[in-house]
Coordinates of N, CA and C in Angstrom, one line a residue:
Chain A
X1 N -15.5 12.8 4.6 CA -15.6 11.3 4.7 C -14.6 10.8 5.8
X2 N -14.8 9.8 6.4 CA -14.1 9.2 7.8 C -12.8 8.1 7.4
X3 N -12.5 8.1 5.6 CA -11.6 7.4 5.0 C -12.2 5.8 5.4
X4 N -10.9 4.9 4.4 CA -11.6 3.7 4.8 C -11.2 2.9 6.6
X5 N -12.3 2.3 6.3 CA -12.7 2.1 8.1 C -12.7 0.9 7.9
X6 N -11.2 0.0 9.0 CA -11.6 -1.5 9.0 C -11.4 -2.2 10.8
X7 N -11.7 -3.3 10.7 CA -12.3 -3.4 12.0 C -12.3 -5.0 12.0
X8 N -11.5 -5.8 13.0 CA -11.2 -5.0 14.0 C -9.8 -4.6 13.9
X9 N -9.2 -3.5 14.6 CA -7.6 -3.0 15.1 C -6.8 -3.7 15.0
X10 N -6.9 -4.7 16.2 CA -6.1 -5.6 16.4 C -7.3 -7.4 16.9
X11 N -6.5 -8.4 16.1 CA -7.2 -9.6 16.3 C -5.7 -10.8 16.8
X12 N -5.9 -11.2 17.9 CA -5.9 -12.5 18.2 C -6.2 -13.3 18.8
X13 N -6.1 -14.9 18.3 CA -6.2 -16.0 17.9 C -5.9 -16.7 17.9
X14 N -6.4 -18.1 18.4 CA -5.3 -19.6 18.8 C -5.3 -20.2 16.9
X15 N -4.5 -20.5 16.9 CA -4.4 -21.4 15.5 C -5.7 -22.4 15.1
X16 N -5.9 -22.5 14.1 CA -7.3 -23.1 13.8 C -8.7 -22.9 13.9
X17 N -8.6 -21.3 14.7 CA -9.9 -20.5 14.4 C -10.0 -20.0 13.3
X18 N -11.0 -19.4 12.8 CA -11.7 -18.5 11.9 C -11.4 -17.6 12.5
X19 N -11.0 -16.3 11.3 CA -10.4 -15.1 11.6 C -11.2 -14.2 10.6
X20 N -11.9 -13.2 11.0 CA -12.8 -12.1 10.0 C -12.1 -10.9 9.6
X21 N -12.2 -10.4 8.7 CA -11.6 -9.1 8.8 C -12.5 -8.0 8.0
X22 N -13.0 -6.9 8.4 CA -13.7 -6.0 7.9 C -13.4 -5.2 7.3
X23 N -13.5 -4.4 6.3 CA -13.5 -3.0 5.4 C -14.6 -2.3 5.0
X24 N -14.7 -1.0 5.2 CA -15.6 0.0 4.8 C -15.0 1.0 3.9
X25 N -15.1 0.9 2.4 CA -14.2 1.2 1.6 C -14.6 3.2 1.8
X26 N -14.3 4.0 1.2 CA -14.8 5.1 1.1 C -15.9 5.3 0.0
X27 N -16.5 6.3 0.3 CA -17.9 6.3 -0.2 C -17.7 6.7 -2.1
X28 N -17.7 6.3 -2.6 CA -17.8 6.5 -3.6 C -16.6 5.8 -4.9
X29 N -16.0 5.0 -3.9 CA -15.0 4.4 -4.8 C -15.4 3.5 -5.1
X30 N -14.9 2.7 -6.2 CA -15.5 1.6 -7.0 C -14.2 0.2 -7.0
X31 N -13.3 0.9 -6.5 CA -11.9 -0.2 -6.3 C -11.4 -0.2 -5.1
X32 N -11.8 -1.7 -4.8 CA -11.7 -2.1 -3.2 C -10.1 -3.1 -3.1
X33 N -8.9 -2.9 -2.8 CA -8.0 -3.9 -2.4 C -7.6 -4.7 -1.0
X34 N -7.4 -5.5 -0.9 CA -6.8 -6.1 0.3 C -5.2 -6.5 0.1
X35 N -4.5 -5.9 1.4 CA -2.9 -6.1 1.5 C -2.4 -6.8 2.6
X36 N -1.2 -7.5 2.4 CA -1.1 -7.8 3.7 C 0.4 -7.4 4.1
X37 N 0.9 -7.1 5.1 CA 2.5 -6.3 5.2 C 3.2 -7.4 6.3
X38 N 4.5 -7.8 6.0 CA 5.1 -8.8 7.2 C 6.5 -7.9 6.7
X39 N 7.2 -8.3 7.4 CA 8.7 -7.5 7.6 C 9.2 -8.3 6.6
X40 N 8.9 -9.7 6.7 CA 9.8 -10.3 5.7 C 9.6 -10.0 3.9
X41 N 8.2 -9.9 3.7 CA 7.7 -10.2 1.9 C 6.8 -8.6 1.6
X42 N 7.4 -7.9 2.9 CA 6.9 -6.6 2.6 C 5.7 -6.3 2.6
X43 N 4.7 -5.5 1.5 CA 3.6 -5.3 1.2 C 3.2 -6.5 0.0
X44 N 2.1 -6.6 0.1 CA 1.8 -7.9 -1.2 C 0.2 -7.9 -1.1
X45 N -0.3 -8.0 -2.6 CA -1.5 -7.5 -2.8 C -2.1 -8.9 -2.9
X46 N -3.6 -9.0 -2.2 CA -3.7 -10.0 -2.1 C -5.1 -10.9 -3.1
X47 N -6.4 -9.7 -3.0 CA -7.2 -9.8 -4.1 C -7.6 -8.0 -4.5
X48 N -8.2 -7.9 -5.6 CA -9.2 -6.5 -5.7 C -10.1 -6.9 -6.3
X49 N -11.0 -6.2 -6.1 CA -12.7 -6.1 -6.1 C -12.7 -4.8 -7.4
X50 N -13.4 -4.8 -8.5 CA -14.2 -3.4 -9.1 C -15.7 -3.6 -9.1
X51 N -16.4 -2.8 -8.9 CA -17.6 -2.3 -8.8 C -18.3 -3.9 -8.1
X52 N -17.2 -4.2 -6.8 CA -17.8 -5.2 -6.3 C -17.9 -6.9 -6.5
X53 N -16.7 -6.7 -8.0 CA -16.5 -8.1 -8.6 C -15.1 -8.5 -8.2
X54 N -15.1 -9.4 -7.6 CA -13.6 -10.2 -7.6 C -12.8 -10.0 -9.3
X55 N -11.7 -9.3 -9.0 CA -11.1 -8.8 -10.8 C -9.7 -10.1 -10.7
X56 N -8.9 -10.3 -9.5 CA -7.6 -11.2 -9.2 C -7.1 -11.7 -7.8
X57 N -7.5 -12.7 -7.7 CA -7.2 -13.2 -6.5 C -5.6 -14.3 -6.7
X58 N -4.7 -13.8 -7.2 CA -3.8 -14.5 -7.5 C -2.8 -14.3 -6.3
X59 N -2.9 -13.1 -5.3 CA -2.3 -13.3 -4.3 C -2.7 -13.9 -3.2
X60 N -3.9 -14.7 -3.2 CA -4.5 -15.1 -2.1 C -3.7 -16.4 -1.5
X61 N -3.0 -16.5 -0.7 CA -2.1 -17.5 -0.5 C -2.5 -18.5 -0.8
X62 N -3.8 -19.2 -0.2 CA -4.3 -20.5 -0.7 C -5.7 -20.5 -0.2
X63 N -6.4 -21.7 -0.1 CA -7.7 -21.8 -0.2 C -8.3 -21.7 1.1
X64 N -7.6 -21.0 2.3 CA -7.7 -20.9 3.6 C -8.1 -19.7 3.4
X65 N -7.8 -18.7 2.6 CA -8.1 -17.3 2.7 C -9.3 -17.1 1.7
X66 N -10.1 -16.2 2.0 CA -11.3 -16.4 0.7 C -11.8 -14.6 1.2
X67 N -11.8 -14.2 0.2 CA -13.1 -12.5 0.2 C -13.6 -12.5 -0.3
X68 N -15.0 -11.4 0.1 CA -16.2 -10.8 -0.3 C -16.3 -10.0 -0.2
X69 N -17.1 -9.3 -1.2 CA -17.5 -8.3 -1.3 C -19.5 -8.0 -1.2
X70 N -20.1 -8.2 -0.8 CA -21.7 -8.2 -1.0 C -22.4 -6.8 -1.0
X71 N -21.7 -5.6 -1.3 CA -22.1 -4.5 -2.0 C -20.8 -3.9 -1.6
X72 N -21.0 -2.4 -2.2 CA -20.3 -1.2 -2.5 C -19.4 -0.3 -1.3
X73 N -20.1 -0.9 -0.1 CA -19.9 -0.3 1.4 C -19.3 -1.1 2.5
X74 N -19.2 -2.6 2.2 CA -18.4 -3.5 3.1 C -17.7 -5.1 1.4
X75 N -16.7 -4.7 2.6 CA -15.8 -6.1 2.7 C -15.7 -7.2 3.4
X76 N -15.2 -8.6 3.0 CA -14.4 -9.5 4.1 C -13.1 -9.8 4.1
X77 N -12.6 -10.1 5.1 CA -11.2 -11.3 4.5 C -11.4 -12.6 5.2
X78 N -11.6 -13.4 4.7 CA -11.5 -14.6 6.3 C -10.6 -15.9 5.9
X79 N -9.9 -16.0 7.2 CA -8.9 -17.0 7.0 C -9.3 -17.8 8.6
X80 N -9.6 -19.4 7.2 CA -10.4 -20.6 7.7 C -9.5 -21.4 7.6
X81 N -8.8 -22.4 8.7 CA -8.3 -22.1 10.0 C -7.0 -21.6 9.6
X82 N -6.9 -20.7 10.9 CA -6.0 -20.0 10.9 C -4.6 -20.1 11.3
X83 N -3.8 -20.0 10.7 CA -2.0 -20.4 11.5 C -1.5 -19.9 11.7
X84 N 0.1 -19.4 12.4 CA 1.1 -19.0 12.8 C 1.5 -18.2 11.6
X85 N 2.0 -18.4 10.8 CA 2.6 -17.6 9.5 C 1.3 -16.7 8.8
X86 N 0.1 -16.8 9.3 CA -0.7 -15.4 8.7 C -0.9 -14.3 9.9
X87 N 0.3 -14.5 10.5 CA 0.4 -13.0 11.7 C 0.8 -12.1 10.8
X88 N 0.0 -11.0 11.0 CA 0.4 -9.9 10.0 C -0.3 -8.8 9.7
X89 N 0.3 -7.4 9.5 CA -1.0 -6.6 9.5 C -1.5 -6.8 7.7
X90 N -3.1 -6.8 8.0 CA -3.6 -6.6 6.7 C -4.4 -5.0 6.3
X91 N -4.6 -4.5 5.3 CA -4.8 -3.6 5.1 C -6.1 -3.8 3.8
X92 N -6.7 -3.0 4.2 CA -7.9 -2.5 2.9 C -7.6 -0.8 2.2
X93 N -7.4 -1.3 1.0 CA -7.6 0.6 0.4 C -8.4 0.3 -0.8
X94 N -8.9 1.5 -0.9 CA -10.0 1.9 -2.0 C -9.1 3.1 -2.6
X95 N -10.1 2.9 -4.1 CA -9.9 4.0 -5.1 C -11.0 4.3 -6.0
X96 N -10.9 5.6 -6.4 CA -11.6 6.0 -7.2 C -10.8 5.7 -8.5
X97 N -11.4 4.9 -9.6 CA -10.9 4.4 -11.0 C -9.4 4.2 -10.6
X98 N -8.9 4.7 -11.3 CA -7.1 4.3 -11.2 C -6.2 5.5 -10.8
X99 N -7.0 6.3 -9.6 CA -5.8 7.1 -9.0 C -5.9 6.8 -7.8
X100 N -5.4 7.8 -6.5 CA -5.0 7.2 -6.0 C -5.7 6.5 -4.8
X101 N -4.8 5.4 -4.6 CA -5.5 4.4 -3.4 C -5.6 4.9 -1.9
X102 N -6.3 5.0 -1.4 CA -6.7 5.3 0.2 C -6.8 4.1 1.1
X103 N -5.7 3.9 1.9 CA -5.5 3.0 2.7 C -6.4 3.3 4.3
X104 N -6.8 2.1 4.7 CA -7.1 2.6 6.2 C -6.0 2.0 7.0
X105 N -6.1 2.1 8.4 CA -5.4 1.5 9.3 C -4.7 0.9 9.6
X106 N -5.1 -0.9 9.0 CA -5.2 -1.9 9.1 C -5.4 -2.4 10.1
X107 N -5.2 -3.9 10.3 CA -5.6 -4.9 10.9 C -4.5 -5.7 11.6
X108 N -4.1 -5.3 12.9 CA -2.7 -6.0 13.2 C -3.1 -7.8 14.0
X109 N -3.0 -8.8 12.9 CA -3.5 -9.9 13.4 C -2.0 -11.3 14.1
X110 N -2.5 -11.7 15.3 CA -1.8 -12.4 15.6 C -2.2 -13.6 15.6
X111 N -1.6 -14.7 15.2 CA -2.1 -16.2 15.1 C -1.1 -17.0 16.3
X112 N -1.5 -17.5 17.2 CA -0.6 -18.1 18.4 C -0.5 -19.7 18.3
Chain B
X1 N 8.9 -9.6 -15.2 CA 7.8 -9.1 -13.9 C 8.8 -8.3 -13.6
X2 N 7.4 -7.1 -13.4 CA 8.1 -5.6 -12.4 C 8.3 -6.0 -11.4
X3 N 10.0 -5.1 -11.4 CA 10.2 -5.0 -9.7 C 10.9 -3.7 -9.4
X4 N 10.2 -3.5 -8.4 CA 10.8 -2.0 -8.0 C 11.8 -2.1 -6.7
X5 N 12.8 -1.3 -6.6 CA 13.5 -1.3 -5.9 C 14.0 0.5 -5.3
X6 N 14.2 0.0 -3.8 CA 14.4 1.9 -3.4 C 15.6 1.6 -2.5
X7 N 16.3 2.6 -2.9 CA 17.5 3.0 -2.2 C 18.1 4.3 -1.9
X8 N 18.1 4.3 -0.3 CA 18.8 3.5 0.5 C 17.8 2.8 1.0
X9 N 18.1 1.8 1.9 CA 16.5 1.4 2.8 C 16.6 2.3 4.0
X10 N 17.7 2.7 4.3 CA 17.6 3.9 5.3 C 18.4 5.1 5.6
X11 N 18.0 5.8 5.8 CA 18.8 7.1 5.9 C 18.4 8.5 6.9
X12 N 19.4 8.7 7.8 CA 18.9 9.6 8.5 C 20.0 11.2 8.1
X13 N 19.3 12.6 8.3 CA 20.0 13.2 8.0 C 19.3 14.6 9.0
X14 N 20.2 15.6 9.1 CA 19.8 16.9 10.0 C 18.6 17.5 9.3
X15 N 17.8 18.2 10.6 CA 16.9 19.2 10.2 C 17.3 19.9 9.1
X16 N 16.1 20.5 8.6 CA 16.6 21.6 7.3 C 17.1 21.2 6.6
X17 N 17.5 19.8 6.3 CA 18.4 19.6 4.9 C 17.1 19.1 3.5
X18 N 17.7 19.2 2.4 CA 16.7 19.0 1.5 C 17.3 17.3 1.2
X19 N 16.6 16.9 0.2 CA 17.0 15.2 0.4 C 16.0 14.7 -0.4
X20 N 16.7 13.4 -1.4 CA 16.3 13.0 -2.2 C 16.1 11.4 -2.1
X21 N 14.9 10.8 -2.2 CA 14.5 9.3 -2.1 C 14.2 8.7 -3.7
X22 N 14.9 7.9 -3.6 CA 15.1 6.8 -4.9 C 14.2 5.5 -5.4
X23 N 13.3 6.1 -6.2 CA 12.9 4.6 -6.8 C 13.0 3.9 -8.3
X24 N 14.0 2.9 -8.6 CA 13.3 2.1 -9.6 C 13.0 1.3 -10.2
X25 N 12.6 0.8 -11.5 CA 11.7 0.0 -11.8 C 12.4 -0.5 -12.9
X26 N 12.0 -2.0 -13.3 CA 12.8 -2.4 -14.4 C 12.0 -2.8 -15.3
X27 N 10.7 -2.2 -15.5 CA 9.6 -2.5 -16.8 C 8.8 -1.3 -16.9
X28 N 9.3 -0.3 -17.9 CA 9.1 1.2 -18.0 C 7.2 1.4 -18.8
X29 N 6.7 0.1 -19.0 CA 5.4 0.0 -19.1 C 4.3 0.3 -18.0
X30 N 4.4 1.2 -17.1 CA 3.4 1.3 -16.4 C 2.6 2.6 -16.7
X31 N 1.5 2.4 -15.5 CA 0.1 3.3 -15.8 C -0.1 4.3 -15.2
X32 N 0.8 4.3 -13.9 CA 0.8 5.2 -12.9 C 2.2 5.0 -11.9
X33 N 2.9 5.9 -11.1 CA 3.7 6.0 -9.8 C 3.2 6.5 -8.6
X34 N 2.9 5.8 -7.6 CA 2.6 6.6 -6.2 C 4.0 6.7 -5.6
X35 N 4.0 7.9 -4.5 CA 4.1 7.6 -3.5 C 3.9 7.7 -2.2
X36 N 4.2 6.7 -0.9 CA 3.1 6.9 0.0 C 4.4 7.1 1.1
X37 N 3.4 7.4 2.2 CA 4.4 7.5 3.8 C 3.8 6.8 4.6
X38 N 4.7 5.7 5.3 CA 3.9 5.3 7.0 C 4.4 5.0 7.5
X39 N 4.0 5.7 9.1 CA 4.3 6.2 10.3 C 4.5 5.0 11.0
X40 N 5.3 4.6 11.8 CA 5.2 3.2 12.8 C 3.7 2.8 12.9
X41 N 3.2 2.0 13.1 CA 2.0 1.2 13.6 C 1.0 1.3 12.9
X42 N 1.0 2.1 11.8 CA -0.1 3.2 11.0 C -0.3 2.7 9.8
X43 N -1.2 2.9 8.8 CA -1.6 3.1 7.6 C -0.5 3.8 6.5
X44 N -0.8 3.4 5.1 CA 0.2 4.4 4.2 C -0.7 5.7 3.9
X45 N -0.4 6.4 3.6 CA -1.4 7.8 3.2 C -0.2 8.0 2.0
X46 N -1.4 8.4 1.1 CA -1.0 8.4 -0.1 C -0.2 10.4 -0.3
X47 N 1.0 10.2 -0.7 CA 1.6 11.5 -0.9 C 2.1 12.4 -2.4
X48 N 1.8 11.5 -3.4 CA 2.0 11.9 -4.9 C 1.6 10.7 -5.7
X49 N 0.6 11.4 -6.7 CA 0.5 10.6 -7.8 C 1.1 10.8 -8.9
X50 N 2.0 9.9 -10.0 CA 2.7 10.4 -11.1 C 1.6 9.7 -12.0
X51 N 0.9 10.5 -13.3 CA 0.7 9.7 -14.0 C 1.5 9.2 -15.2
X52 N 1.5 8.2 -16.1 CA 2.6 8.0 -16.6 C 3.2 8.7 -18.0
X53 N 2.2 9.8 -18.4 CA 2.6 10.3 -19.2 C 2.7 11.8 -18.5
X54 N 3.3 11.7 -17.0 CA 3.7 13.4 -16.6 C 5.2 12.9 -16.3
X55 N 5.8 14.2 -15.8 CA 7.2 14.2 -15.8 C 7.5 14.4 -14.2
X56 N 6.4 15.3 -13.6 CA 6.8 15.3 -12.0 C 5.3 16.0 -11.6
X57 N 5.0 16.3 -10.1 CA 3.8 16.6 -9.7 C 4.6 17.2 -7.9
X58 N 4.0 18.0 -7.6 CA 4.1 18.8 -6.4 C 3.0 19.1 -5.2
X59 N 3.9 18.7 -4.0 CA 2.9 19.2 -3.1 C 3.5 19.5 -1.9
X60 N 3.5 21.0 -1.8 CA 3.9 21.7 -0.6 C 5.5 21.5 -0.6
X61 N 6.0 20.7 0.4 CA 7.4 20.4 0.3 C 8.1 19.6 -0.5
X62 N 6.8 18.8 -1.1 CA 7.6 17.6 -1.7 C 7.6 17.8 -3.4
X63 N 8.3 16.9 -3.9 CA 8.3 17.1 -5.1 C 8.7 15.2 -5.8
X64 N 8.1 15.0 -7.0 CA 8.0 13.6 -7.1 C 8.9 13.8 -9.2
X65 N 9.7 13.0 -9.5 CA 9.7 13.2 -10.2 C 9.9 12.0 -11.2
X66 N 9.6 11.5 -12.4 CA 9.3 10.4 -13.2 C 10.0 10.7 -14.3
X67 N 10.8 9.5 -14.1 CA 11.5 9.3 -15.8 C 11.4 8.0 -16.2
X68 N 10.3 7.4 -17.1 CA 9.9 6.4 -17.4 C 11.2 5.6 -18.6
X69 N 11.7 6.2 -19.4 CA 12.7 6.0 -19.9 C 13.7 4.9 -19.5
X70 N 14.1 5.8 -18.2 CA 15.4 5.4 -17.3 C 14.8 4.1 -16.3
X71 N 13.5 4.3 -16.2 CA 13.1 3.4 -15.1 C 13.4 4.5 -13.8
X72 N 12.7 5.3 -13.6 CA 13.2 6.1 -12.4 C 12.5 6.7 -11.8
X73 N 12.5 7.2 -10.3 CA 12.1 8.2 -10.2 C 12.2 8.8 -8.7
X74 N 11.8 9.9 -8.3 CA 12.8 10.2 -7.0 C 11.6 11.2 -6.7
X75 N 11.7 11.6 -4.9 CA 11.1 12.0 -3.8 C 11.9 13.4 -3.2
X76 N 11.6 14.5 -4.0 CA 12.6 15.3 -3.6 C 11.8 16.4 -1.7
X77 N 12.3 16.0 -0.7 CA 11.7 16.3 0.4 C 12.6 17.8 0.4
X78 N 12.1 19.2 0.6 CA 12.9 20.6 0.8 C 12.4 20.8 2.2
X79 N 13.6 21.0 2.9 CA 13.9 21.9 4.2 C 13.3 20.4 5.0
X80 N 13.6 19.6 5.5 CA 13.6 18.5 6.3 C 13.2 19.0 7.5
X81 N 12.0 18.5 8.0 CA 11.5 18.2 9.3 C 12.0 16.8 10.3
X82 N 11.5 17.3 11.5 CA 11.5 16.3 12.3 C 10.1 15.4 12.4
X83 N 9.2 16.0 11.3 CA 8.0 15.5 11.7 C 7.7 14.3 10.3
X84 N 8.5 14.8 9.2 CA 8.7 14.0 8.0 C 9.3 12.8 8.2
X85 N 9.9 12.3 9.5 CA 10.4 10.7 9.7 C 9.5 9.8 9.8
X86 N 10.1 9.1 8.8 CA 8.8 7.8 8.3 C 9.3 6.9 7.8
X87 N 8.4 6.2 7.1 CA 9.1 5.3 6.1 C 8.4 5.0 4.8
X88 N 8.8 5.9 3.3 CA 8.1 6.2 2.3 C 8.2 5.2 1.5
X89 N 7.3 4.2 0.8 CA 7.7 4.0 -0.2 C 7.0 4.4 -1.9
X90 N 7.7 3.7 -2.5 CA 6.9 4.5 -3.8 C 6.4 2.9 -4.2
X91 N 5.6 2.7 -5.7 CA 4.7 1.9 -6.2 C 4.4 2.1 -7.3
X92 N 4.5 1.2 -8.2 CA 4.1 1.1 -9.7 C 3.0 0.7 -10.0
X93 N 1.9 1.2 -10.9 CA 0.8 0.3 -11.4 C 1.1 0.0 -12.8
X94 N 0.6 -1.4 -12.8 CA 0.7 -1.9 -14.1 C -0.4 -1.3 -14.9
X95 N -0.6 -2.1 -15.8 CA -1.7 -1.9 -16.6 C -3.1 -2.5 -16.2
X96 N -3.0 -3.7 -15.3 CA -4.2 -3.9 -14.6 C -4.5 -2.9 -13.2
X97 N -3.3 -1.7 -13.3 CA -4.1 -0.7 -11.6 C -3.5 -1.6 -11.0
X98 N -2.8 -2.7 -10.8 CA -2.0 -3.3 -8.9 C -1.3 -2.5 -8.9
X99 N -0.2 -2.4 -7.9 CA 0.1 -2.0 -7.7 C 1.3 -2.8 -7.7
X100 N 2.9 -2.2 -7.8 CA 3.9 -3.3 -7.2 C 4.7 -2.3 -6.3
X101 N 5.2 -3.2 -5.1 CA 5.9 -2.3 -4.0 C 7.2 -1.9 -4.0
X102 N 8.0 -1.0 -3.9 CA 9.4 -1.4 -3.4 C 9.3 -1.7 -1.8
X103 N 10.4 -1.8 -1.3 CA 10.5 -2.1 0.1 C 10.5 -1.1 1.1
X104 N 10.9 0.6 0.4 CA 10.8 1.4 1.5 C 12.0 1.9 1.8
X105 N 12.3 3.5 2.4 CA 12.8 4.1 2.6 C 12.9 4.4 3.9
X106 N 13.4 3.6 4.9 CA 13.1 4.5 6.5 C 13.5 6.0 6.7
X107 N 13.1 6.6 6.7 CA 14.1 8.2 6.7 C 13.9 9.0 8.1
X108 N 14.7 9.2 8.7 CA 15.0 9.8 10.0 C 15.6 11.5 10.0
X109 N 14.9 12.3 10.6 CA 15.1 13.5 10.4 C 15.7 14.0 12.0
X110 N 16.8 14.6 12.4 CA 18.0 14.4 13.7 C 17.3 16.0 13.9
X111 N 16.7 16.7 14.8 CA 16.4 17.6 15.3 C 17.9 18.1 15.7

């Protein structure tokens, strides 16, 4: 398997665009998360998905950030419009039930 | 609310030394212990899973060990590489599977 695959690398952005973010969880896992990492607040989890269902979106900062899930093999993140303080890498990992999580890449996003 | 905490946040020490990383936790209720490594600009990859009714789990050099009791648990690295410089941290799941972070270990290995 090619692990999970998100896309794009790297994104930037003038403030007040729409900003997409992709995930391709791994093939057979049923638990999809979204992270986001800043130097200052560290790692912080932002929503997770099981078998495709939104389970806690209590980290989602606010109503600018919103995800989807619309089957088993992709993700979203999208942050509608976009600011200065959501520079940041974001990360997708999957899991199979409750061991362990497989991170991809991430998403190193700049907001200008 | 869990919070995990790892110390040192950083530490560098000579090749070949063995060496021990610190995590813990102040709500001995969890479901699971990871821990992960990542490399500058990179992804975490996942390096041990503890489950919470094991005591320790191994792989290759590393060694992970859980003391749920104490709130604890530690990253035993044998014979130190130059290529093991990272920055590890460990991770608690609660009972819902999140995960909670500590902040991380930078650890530097001196060729």
């Amino acid at each position: 398997d090619a692990g999970v695959i998100q896309s794009p690398r790297h994104e930037v952005t003038e403030m007040g665009q729409e900003v997409t973010l992709r995930c391709k969880p791994i093939s057979g896992h049923d638990y999809l998360f979204w992270y986001r990492q800043t130097m200052m607040r560290g790692l912080e989890l932002l929503i997770y998905f099981n078998n495709n269902v939104p389970i806690d979106d209590s980290g989602m900062p606010e109503d600018r950030f919103s995800a989807k899930m619309p089957n088993a093999s992709f993700s979203t993140l999208k942050i509608q419009p976009s600011e200065p303080r959501d520079s940041a890498v974001y990360f997708c990992a999957s899991s199979f039930a409750t061991y362990e999580q497989y991170f991809g890449p991430g998403t190193r996003l700049t907001v200008t | 609310k869990q919070e995990v905490t790892q110390i040192p946040a950083a530490l560098s020490v000579p090749e070949g030394e063995n060496l021990v990383l610190n995590c813990s936790f102040t709500d001995s209720a969890i479901y699971n212990l990871q821990w992960f490594r990542q490399d500058p600009g990179k992804g975490l990859t996942s390096l041990l899973l503890i489950q919470s009714s094991q005591r320790e789990q191994t792989s290759g050099r590393l060694n992970a060990s859980l003391d749920k009791s104490s709130g604890r648990s530690t990253l035993y690295i044998a014979a130190s590489q130059p290529g093991d410089s990272a920055t590890y941290l460990c991770a608690v799941a609660d009972s819902n599977y999140q995960l909670i972070w500590g902040a991380g270990t930078k650890l530097i290995i001196k060729p």
